[in-house]
Amino acid sequence: MSEPTRELLWGVSESIVLRLHYVLFAIATVIFILGVFRWYRILKTGRNDENRFDSLGKRFYYVVRDGLAFARLYMREEKMGIMHILVLWGFVLLTIGTLTLTVAEYITSSFFRGVFYLVFEATMDLAGLALFSGLVIAIHNRYFAKPSRFARKWELAKDDGFVLALLLVITLLGFVVEAIRISSGMPSYTAIIGGFISNLIPFDLTAYRVTWSLHSLLAMLFIALIPYTKLAHIVAAPLNILTRTERISARTIEDEEYMGAIEPKDLQWRDMLSSLACMRCGRCQDACPATNSGTTLSPMFIMQNLRKTLDESFDFIGRQRNDDVLLLDTVLDMEAVWACTTCRACMEMCPVYIEQMEIIGEMRRGIVESGEAPPDIRDFLTNVQKQKNPWGEAKYKRDAWAKGLDIPHAKNTEFEWLWWVGCGHAFDSRNQEVAKKLVRILNEIGISYATVGREEGCCGNDVRRVGEEGLFQLLQEENMALFEKYGVEKVFATSPHCYNTFKNEYEGFETKFVLEIILDAIRDGRLKLRHPVNRKVTFHDPCYLGRYNGMYELPREILRAIPGIELVEMPRNRENAFCCGGGGGNLVREYPGEDRPNNIRAREAGMTDADILAVACPFCMIMLEDGVKMEKLDEKLRVMDVIELVYQSVLGEE
Ligand code: SF4
Ligand code: SF4
């Protein structure tokens, strides 16, 4: 019995059509290379302020993990992770198979027989099946299951269906070509699916040649279209993953001439690359509080608008033809720029690590630097500049809440920890109650601490998020001078906003969040949770604690340690948690949109059977108390800080 093999390019090797195909393939390749070259030139016009190629080992690890094995996606959405694995690996194997055939045809076919051939045929068959199955899942998901992330469409998106249909037709034609070849009387060997379909299709050489040509032409069209359609993400997404950042702090651009992002060239080249990597999956906008509230902001639209803007500003070989394009109103409108709560959910959800929020931050900086910020943002900044708090309360009142309490001041005492009270706890009456209870808890723990009373200023976290970099640096210098004056080496903050900026954007001292101090004391027995608190509690993750600093379990561990508390989760929790809407300057603004993030979150909490909505951030307290009232849930649901629940358990009083 002869060794299993087959004639390469069977049925077409002699035809003129084959030569024509080589010409067309060369043209498709040139169009592809031209498209890649054009985007390379466009990306070169972007800024290059950050090293995106250090620690290459780690970077490649993420490419393999999230770009090739889709682990980031799989962990959140099993079905979509599997779909991507099937499509990518089916496609890759079929491409390798085609290249192998080319090598066998034009270099040597000696290897193309026996066991190799049997494995080759089986692999091609299975790869085709994988690609087909992945495409069916994708089509079903997009057009039949229709998850909420597809609810808001980028109106200029025309190629979603086309790209899926093109791939599906190429795949099906591949099976038909295989089947007609086998139906000519050749053994199918390990090509089980091709063999099965061959029983359904009678042999016809002309039909074979037509199908083969169509399959081949569509594959060439696919290659040529990659740089010009959403297919660009096939190349751009792995590169985007390779160039991801682990930085939590806002971008720092040390260039005297840089005044924020006003024109496309003010963005990083990596942002431009990201506009190609975005495949319009909608995961970012589904998680975005601004999109959910019906504002004009969608983080997905940012990327799509940016790509469109770049596309229109450069000619077909990447020469700039339009250099007076502004980002405002082409990429984002004014409402959208300021509706961002800087919750980081878009960046957390994006499977390819796009930094949508950072683009908004850079645009905010450009608008603030140009003196064009809306009046409420200008008021916010003036309040912080003059009175060191967002509400413009007189700064001498900062320590008024502490009147009558025996709180040590740094100038009168030796201390280990500086308690940074923060604007929320110092000026907002509801949060002042929390601060007062914390004093009793700190005394119970016996920690050596002090405050700086009315000398405390603003940490600058939200000032920076609003884009006022100059004021942030001023506040940072003032605060560092204050810490130096009192010899501060350790700081604990009551607000996740202050905690975040001290931990990630200041240097020279140790920073803890107040709940870390409390949990340490519970663990080592300095704080006794004596009294049961018989309540059902749901916990709302503050963005600046969770997504920014990964502290998801710590507050839950405290809540679980309190006797009597039953912890129930809202459907969106931990990294998926929905923002209260108070970040990025929105605490003191009238929020645009038909709905508001705090109302949406209050409704979510109301849907659990919890009677306490626990928070760990003064902004969340303000926003969610308001949301609970607006949604008329205040009879059923009470908003309490985790500190207050600890207080009840330690001291037995409300
Ligand atoms: S940071 Fe939050 S509010 Fe801003 S665009 Fe991203 S998801 Fe939306
Ligand atoms: S930015 Fe990321 S999450 Fe948003 S649509 Fe694009 S790929 Fe999806």
XYZ file of C-alpha atoms and ligand atoms in Angstrom:
670
model
C 0.000 0.000 0.000
C 1.377 3.381 -0.985
C 2.166 5.992 1.634
C -0.649 8.477 2.299
C -0.083 11.773 0.447
C -1.768 13.828 -2.216
C -0.980 15.884 -5.254
C -0.353 19.482 -4.232
C -2.477 22.159 -5.870
C -4.490 19.359 -7.375
C -6.832 20.443 -10.173
C -5.405 23.944 -10.520
C -1.646 23.494 -10.871
C -1.762 23.695 -14.657
C -4.295 26.446 -14.977
C -3.682 30.086 -15.953
C -5.905 30.928 -13.003
C -3.095 29.890 -10.671
C -0.684 32.397 -12.203
C -3.330 35.079 -11.972
C -3.738 34.205 -8.303
C -0.054 34.780 -7.672
C -0.318 38.234 -9.216
C -3.370 39.014 -7.084
C -1.657 37.682 -3.986
C 1.287 40.008 -4.634
C -1.138 42.932 -5.011
C -2.934 42.016 -1.752
C 0.414 41.842 0.038
C 1.447 45.271 -1.299
C -1.889 46.780 -0.179
C -1.397 45.197 3.254
C 2.187 46.482 3.590
C 1.154 49.951 2.422
C -1.573 50.031 5.087
C 0.845 48.928 7.812
C 3.437 51.489 6.655
C 0.798 54.234 6.665
C -0.183 53.467 10.255
C 3.465 53.266 11.275
C 3.949 56.820 9.985
C 0.781 58.007 11.719
C 1.853 56.461 15.045
C 5.234 58.158 14.713
C 3.516 61.543 15.018
C 2.385 60.673 18.567
C 4.274 61.472 21.762
C 6.739 59.033 23.258
C 6.971 59.943 26.942
C 6.805 56.524 28.497
C 9.045 53.505 28.112
C 6.746 50.804 26.801
C 9.483 48.265 26.094
C 11.176 47.712 29.472
C 10.880 44.319 31.258
C 10.361 42.573 27.935
C 10.065 39.116 29.517
C 7.062 40.198 31.521
C 5.568 41.997 28.548
C 5.784 38.886 26.362
C 4.274 36.855 29.190
C 1.167 39.080 29.015
C 1.044 38.774 25.226
C 1.011 34.984 25.549
C -1.403 34.986 28.497
C -3.916 37.562 27.284
C -3.241 37.911 23.567
C -2.775 34.277 22.600
C -4.484 32.317 25.385
C -7.116 35.023 26.161
C -6.850 34.368 29.907
C -7.976 37.909 30.875
C -11.082 37.507 28.766
C -11.705 33.877 29.718
C -11.616 34.644 33.444
C -14.442 37.167 32.997
C -16.415 35.641 30.135
C -15.739 31.970 29.585
C -17.773 31.751 26.376
C -16.065 34.711 24.736
C -12.632 33.476 25.842
C -13.313 30.119 24.146
C -14.684 31.865 21.046
C -11.484 33.892 20.647
C -9.279 30.832 21.212
C -11.194 28.900 18.533
C -11.093 31.727 16.009
C -7.469 32.738 16.557
C -5.971 29.271 16.736
C -8.170 27.905 13.943
C -7.033 30.820 11.791
C -3.354 30.499 12.767
C -3.248 26.753 12.080
C -4.953 27.150 8.711
C -2.478 29.878 7.768
C 0.469 27.690 8.822
C -1.093 24.855 6.791
C -1.305 27.059 3.689
C 2.333 28.117 4.109
C 3.331 24.447 4.517
C 1.581 23.603 1.256
C 3.453 26.416 -0.470
C 6.800 25.130 0.860
C 5.872 21.594 -0.260
C 4.891 22.817 -3.726
C 7.873 25.022 -4.470
C 10.755 23.809 -2.286
C 10.366 20.165 -1.321
C 7.416 17.839 -0.916
C 9.467 14.965 0.472
C 8.065 15.504 3.979
C 4.476 15.769 2.777
C 3.581 12.090 3.118
C 3.048 9.294 5.612
C 2.470 10.230 9.258
C 3.192 13.914 8.597
C 0.509 14.011 5.940
C -2.042 12.232 8.151
C -1.392 14.673 11.020
C -1.495 17.611 8.598
C -4.884 16.610 7.180
C -6.391 15.998 10.633
C -5.031 19.314 11.923
C -6.418 21.287 8.954
C -9.775 19.598 9.389
C -9.919 20.399 13.113
C -8.606 23.939 12.622
C -11.390 24.587 10.104
C -13.930 23.208 12.552
C -12.513 25.362 15.361
C -12.657 28.504 13.231
C -16.187 27.714 12.081
C -17.381 27.022 15.656
C -15.766 30.220 16.962
C -17.429 32.266 14.228
C -20.822 30.708 14.952
C -20.444 31.649 18.645
C -19.403 35.201 17.668
C -22.327 35.642 15.260
C -24.807 34.193 17.737
C -23.486 36.462 20.454
C -23.537 39.633 18.402
C -26.809 39.160 16.517
C -28.939 36.864 18.692
C -27.785 36.912 22.347
C -27.023 40.666 22.055
C -25.418 41.317 25.467
C -25.905 44.796 26.912
C -22.422 45.864 25.802
C -23.679 46.083 22.219
C -26.611 48.303 23.191
C -24.882 51.556 22.257
C -23.511 51.375 18.751
C -20.847 53.550 17.213
C -22.895 54.754 14.302
C -20.114 54.668 11.732
C -19.340 51.000 12.394
C -20.093 49.310 9.105
C -17.714 46.385 9.001
C -18.671 44.244 12.039
C -21.003 41.970 10.081
C -18.893 42.073 6.933
C -15.757 40.857 8.707
C -17.580 37.963 10.367
C -19.348 37.016 7.123
C -16.087 37.167 5.161
C -14.318 34.823 7.558
C -17.286 32.463 7.648
C -17.505 32.231 3.854
C -13.725 31.651 3.549
C -13.968 28.846 6.123
C -16.971 27.175 4.517
C -15.438 27.408 1.044
C -12.303 25.747 2.447
C -14.393 22.749 3.485
C -16.172 22.660 0.120
C -12.852 22.728 -1.802
C -11.593 19.846 0.335
C -14.834 17.906 -0.118
C -14.946 18.255 -3.942
C -11.312 17.119 -4.146
C -12.078 14.016 -2.079
C -15.248 13.325 -4.077
C -13.036 12.903 -7.163
C -12.123 9.521 -5.699
C -9.151 10.417 -3.492
C -8.954 8.813 -0.055
C -9.905 11.228 2.714
C -7.503 9.642 5.232
C -7.764 11.737 8.411
C -9.788 14.597 6.863
C -12.943 13.359 8.572
C -15.097 16.448 8.042
C -13.940 16.954 4.448
C -14.595 13.252 3.855
C -18.068 13.499 5.339
C -19.037 16.532 3.227
C -17.644 14.817 0.084
C -20.477 12.271 0.384
C -22.920 15.129 -0.142
C -21.200 16.829 -3.094
C -20.811 15.206 -6.538
C -17.433 15.707 -8.218
C -17.202 18.478 -10.819
C -13.795 19.875 -11.834
C -15.165 23.258 -12.921
C -17.050 23.660 -9.653
C -13.830 22.728 -7.863
C -11.817 25.374 -9.727
C -14.455 28.056 -9.171
C -14.706 27.264 -5.444
C -10.929 27.093 -5.069
C -10.539 30.458 -6.810
C -13.243 32.094 -4.749
C -11.764 30.749 -1.520
C -8.335 31.984 -2.498
C -9.542 35.420 -3.685
C -11.505 36.032 -0.494
C -8.475 35.024 1.589
C -6.424 37.626 -0.329
C -9.133 40.225 0.200
C -8.992 39.410 3.913
C -5.217 40.016 4.010
C -5.501 43.280 2.076
C -8.277 44.591 4.321
C -6.477 44.052 7.639
C -4.987 47.559 8.032
C -8.124 49.298 6.728
C -10.900 47.683 8.766
C -11.527 46.505 12.311
C -9.419 43.481 11.324
C -6.453 45.721 12.222
C -6.896 44.498 15.767
C -5.432 41.150 14.709
C -2.045 42.886 14.524
C -2.594 45.850 16.849
C -4.113 44.032 19.839
C -1.050 41.870 20.653
C 1.163 44.963 20.243
C -1.160 46.889 22.530
C -0.866 44.164 25.156
C 2.917 44.162 24.746
C 3.033 47.901 25.472
C 0.651 47.932 28.463
C 1.568 49.779 31.624
C 1.381 48.710 35.249
C 1.408 52.351 36.345
C -1.484 53.348 38.613
C -0.531 57.001 38.905
C -1.678 59.513 36.311
C 0.655 60.053 33.363
C 3.465 62.435 34.180
C 4.808 64.237 31.161
C 7.931 66.215 31.892
C 7.959 68.551 28.954
C 7.634 72.279 29.578
C 5.887 72.732 26.253
C 3.269 70.076 26.866
C -0.108 71.618 27.740
C -2.324 68.564 27.642
C -3.905 66.843 24.664
C -5.394 69.382 22.292
C -4.502 67.878 18.912
C -3.998 64.215 17.998
C -0.202 64.640 18.068
C -0.442 65.478 21.795
C -1.519 61.905 22.490
C 0.925 59.054 22.980
C 1.734 56.874 19.975
C 0.421 54.050 22.097
C -3.020 55.718 22.279
C -3.006 55.832 18.491
C -2.076 52.150 18.348
C -4.918 51.445 20.788
C -7.387 53.009 18.376
C -6.461 50.174 15.984
C -6.521 47.534 18.710
C -10.081 48.401 19.740
C -12.439 45.824 18.231
C -15.646 47.564 19.362
C -16.472 44.837 21.865
C -18.263 47.399 24.052
C -17.031 45.985 27.374
C -15.686 49.368 28.451
C -18.903 51.250 27.774
C -20.981 48.545 29.440
C -19.057 49.154 32.672
C -18.883 52.941 32.303
C -21.052 54.927 34.717
C -21.167 57.853 32.298
C -22.428 55.706 29.404
C -24.934 53.987 31.682
C -26.220 57.355 32.832
C -26.964 58.372 29.265
C -24.272 61.034 28.900
C -22.468 61.466 25.590
C -19.392 59.681 26.970
C -18.573 56.187 25.772
C -14.979 54.989 26.211
C -15.451 52.823 23.116
C -16.422 55.871 21.058
C -13.209 57.607 22.171
C -11.142 54.922 20.499
C -13.312 54.709 17.408
C -13.468 58.484 16.987
C -9.721 58.711 17.450
C -9.109 56.151 14.718
C -11.513 57.946 12.399
C -9.867 61.304 13.136
C -6.395 59.922 12.434
C -7.626 58.155 9.321
C -9.035 61.388 7.934
C -5.993 63.477 8.838
C -3.448 61.454 6.857
C -3.336 60.424 3.198
C -2.925 56.885 1.869
C 0.822 56.745 2.527
C 0.654 58.447 5.903
C 1.401 62.082 4.960
C -0.457 64.553 7.123
C -3.018 66.413 5.067
C -4.864 68.129 7.856
C -2.983 69.543 10.841
C -5.619 71.780 12.377
C -7.774 69.010 13.825
C -8.707 69.355 17.495
C -9.515 66.395 19.719
C -12.400 68.239 21.339
C -15.571 67.526 19.396
C -13.883 65.079 17.026
C -12.933 62.509 19.659
C -14.959 63.690 22.669
C -17.419 66.504 23.270
C -17.311 68.804 26.284
C -20.033 66.930 28.184
C -18.230 63.628 27.699
C -14.853 65.001 28.829
C -16.268 66.047 32.198
C -18.706 63.151 32.695
C -15.827 60.753 33.357
C -15.730 59.766 37.031
C -12.179 58.371 36.638
C -13.486 55.061 37.949
C -11.022 53.079 35.811
C -13.691 50.511 34.894
C -13.056 50.959 31.157
C -9.359 50.176 31.556
C -10.113 47.251 33.837
C -12.616 45.735 31.432
C -10.715 46.227 28.178
C -9.327 42.854 27.049
C -6.423 44.575 25.257
C -5.414 47.089 27.937
C -6.520 50.293 26.252
C -6.119 53.450 28.379
C -9.302 55.319 27.528
C -9.417 57.139 30.870
C -5.898 58.471 30.404
C -6.873 60.024 27.077
C -9.724 61.812 28.855
C -7.246 62.925 31.544
C -4.892 64.371 28.943
C -7.756 66.153 27.193
C -8.946 67.582 30.509
C -5.452 68.897 31.080
C -5.507 70.586 27.676
C -8.892 72.193 28.363
C -7.905 73.376 31.851
C -4.558 74.741 30.588
C -6.421 76.660 27.864
C -8.756 78.209 30.476
C -11.762 76.600 28.842
C -12.962 74.373 31.692
C -16.686 74.652 32.485
C -17.644 77.021 35.338
C -18.336 74.261 37.893
C -14.881 72.754 37.321
C -13.300 76.205 37.600
C -15.175 76.734 40.898
C -13.977 73.368 42.164
C -10.377 74.266 41.370
C -10.662 77.745 42.870
C -12.132 76.240 46.047
C -9.264 73.809 46.371
C -6.694 76.451 45.588
C -8.050 78.978 48.060
C -9.688 76.952 50.797
C -8.062 73.551 50.206
C -11.347 71.702 49.891
C -13.813 71.056 47.021
C -16.722 72.924 48.604
C -14.904 76.149 49.325
C -15.606 75.912 53.056
C -13.370 78.254 55.036
C -10.107 76.434 55.678
C -10.031 77.430 59.346
C -13.109 75.212 59.818
C -11.250 72.075 58.797
C -10.786 70.888 62.358
C -14.134 72.154 63.677
C -15.550 68.615 63.611
C -12.970 67.556 66.188
C -13.949 70.131 68.796
C -14.185 68.549 72.204
C -12.451 65.371 71.081
C -9.058 64.657 72.471
C -7.190 64.306 69.193
C -3.405 64.674 69.432
C -1.865 67.341 67.200
C 1.497 66.685 65.546
C 3.002 69.826 67.075
C 2.302 68.658 70.653
C 3.095 64.984 70.607
C 5.435 62.228 69.518
C 3.582 60.034 67.056
C 4.106 57.078 64.779
C 1.252 57.616 62.315
C -0.111 60.803 60.835
C -3.876 60.524 60.372
C -4.742 62.359 57.148
C -8.417 63.087 57.782
C -9.227 64.320 54.264
C -11.734 66.889 53.011
C -14.717 64.529 53.028
C -14.429 63.579 56.678
C -13.428 67.088 57.752
C -16.195 69.086 56.052
C -19.156 66.846 55.244
C -21.481 66.451 58.229
C -22.382 62.793 57.558
C -18.738 61.820 57.182
C -17.815 63.816 60.281
C -19.907 61.284 62.266
C -17.693 58.545 60.843
C -14.521 60.457 61.744
C -15.706 60.905 65.327
C -16.368 57.179 65.667
C -12.949 56.483 64.221
C -11.349 58.516 67.016
C -12.904 56.123 69.564
C -11.706 53.114 67.563
C -8.163 54.489 67.312
C -8.105 55.055 71.060
C -9.339 51.507 71.591
C -6.545 50.179 69.365
C -4.018 52.304 71.228
C -2.211 53.395 68.076
C 0.295 56.251 68.324
C -1.115 58.884 65.983
C -1.632 62.611 65.436
C -3.332 64.912 62.962
C -2.182 68.278 61.670
C -5.564 69.843 62.450
C -6.442 72.831 60.293
C -2.971 72.801 58.750
C -4.093 69.834 56.690
C -4.734 70.715 53.046
C -5.978 68.861 50.011
C -4.048 65.783 48.882
C -4.671 66.775 45.248
C -5.992 63.443 43.967
C -9.088 64.839 42.302
C -7.341 68.028 41.231
C -5.015 65.875 39.182
C -7.909 63.818 37.801
C -9.564 67.028 36.688
C -6.413 67.900 34.773
C -4.974 70.750 36.863
C -1.435 69.397 36.992
C 0.099 72.686 38.151
C -2.193 72.945 41.177
C -1.589 69.291 41.980
C 2.154 69.883 42.072
C 1.680 72.920 44.276
C -0.454 70.945 46.736
C 2.047 68.113 46.656
C 4.899 70.499 47.515
C 2.900 72.065 50.357
C 1.966 68.699 51.796
C 5.518 67.384 51.565
C 6.759 70.520 53.362
C 4.172 69.909 56.076
C 5.253 66.290 56.457
C 8.854 67.393 56.683
C 8.007 69.991 59.290
C 6.480 67.339 61.546
C 8.871 64.530 60.651
C 6.114 62.378 59.187
C 7.221 58.897 58.163
C 3.916 57.045 58.151
C 0.516 58.260 56.988
C -2.867 56.592 57.151
C -5.743 58.078 55.191
C -9.478 57.820 55.769
C -10.361 58.438 52.146
C -9.359 56.082 49.323
C -8.784 59.194 47.170
C -6.105 60.541 49.543
C -4.751 57.029 50.064
C -4.381 56.518 46.325
C -2.489 59.705 45.641
C -0.210 59.392 48.678
C 0.592 55.793 47.854
C 1.053 56.128 44.107
C 1.920 59.756 43.443
C 3.943 60.904 46.451
C 7.244 59.573 47.689
C 9.158 59.461 50.931
C 6.744 57.974 53.448
C 4.727 54.832 54.114
C 1.004 54.998 53.378
C -1.838 52.843 54.681
C -5.570 52.961 54.293
C -7.420 53.263 57.592
C -9.074 49.857 57.182
C -5.618 48.261 57.047
C -4.900 49.708 60.504
C -8.247 48.375 61.733
C -7.815 44.902 60.242
C -4.300 44.600 61.693
C -5.718 45.471 65.130
C -8.554 42.936 64.762
C -6.099 40.237 63.734
C -3.659 40.789 66.582
C -6.398 41.196 69.184
C -5.962 44.914 69.934
C -9.479 45.524 68.673
C -12.191 43.249 70.053
C -15.403 42.890 68.064
C -17.495 42.147 71.118
C -21.052 42.972 70.125
C -23.034 41.286 67.369
C -24.359 43.486 64.583
C -27.291 41.495 63.254
C -27.590 43.083 59.819
C -27.495 41.975 56.237
C -24.795 44.029 54.544
C -23.800 44.585 50.936
C -20.457 46.259 50.279
C -19.849 48.848 47.581
C -16.213 48.799 46.382
C -14.770 52.324 46.108
C -12.963 52.667 42.767
C -9.851 54.210 44.327
C -9.549 51.335 46.774
C -10.509 48.483 44.470
C -9.631 49.036 40.844
C -6.803 51.462 41.639
C -5.224 49.603 44.528
C -6.571 46.060 44.393
C -8.061 46.181 47.906
C -11.142 44.062 47.394
C -10.923 41.522 50.192
C -9.744 43.730 53.049
C -13.072 45.493 53.768
C -14.923 42.219 53.300
C -12.601 40.494 55.752
C -13.469 43.128 58.356
C -17.193 42.798 57.665
C -17.008 39.007 57.909
C -15.133 39.310 61.205
C -17.985 41.304 62.790
C -20.283 38.835 64.574
C -23.866 38.836 63.279
C -23.167 40.415 59.889
C -24.343 38.506 56.859
C -22.510 39.709 53.767
C -24.364 39.609 50.455
C -22.913 40.761 47.159
C -24.377 42.948 44.468
C -24.070 41.311 41.024
C -21.383 43.850 40.076
C -18.709 43.632 42.740
C -14.932 43.827 43.180
C -13.267 44.740 39.841
C -16.697 44.781 38.181
C -18.163 47.168 40.759
C -20.197 50.066 39.384
C -18.905 53.511 40.358
C -20.915 55.784 42.688
C -20.229 58.684 40.322
C -18.325 60.916 42.747
C -14.805 60.775 41.310
C -12.980 62.961 38.808
C -14.542 66.209 40.032
C -18.131 64.987 39.779
C -18.744 65.075 43.521
C -19.464 68.785 43.321
C -21.081 68.931 39.882
C -24.572 68.549 38.531
C -24.130 65.294 36.659
C -25.276 65.308 33.013
C -27.359 62.497 31.523
C -30.829 61.071 32.057
C -29.854 58.901 35.006
C -27.056 59.207 37.550
C -24.430 56.637 38.577
C -25.346 56.933 42.269
C -29.020 56.245 41.510
C -28.111 53.225 39.383
C -25.859 51.858 42.115
C -28.483 52.502 44.811
C -31.013 50.521 42.747
C -28.512 47.675 42.443
C -28.006 47.644 46.201
C -31.782 47.809 46.678
C -32.172 44.667 44.589
C -30.225 42.643 47.151
C -32.036 41.870 50.387
C -29.418 43.799 52.375
C -30.510 46.429 54.868
C -27.080 48.101 55.036
C -25.153 49.430 52.076
C -21.600 49.552 53.425
C -19.095 52.019 52.008
C -15.447 52.779 52.700
C -15.088 56.197 51.105
C -16.513 59.603 52.042
C -17.407 60.337 48.399
C -19.329 57.049 48.108
C -21.115 57.930 51.351
C -22.275 61.287 49.971
C -23.204 59.941 46.534
C -24.944 56.774 47.675
C -26.904 58.377 50.513
C -28.195 60.750 47.874
C -28.883 57.899 45.443
C -30.724 55.870 48.069
C -32.918 58.887 48.865
C -33.534 59.700 45.209
C -34.589 56.114 44.581
C -36.806 56.201 47.709
C -34.965 53.273 49.222
C -34.078 55.011 52.486
C -36.750 53.140 54.474
C -35.217 49.822 53.457
C -31.541 50.581 53.003
C -29.145 52.518 55.197
C -25.736 53.658 53.985
C -23.038 53.110 56.605
C -19.275 53.249 56.598
C -17.437 50.020 57.458
C -15.878 52.076 60.287
C -19.358 52.608 61.772
C -20.110 48.886 61.718
C -16.781 48.191 63.433
C -17.661 50.887 65.976
C -21.006 49.222 66.728
C -19.347 45.892 67.261
C -16.496 47.245 69.392
C -18.451 49.686 71.544
C -21.970 48.279 71.361
C -23.534 51.595 70.421
C -24.734 53.128 67.162
S -12.941 55.968 33.882
Fe -15.025 55.288 34.366
S -16.322 57.050 33.860
Fe -14.343 57.412 32.873
S -14.602 56.605 30.809
Fe -13.721 54.975 32.046
S -15.478 53.785 32.772
Fe -16.265 55.751 32.025
S -11.727 50.002 24.173
Fe -11.345 47.885 24.779
S -13.191 47.283 25.927
Fe -13.690 49.150 24.797
S -14.613 48.444 22.895
Fe -12.441 48.745 22.485
S -11.501 46.741 22.846
Fe -13.535 46.675 23.788
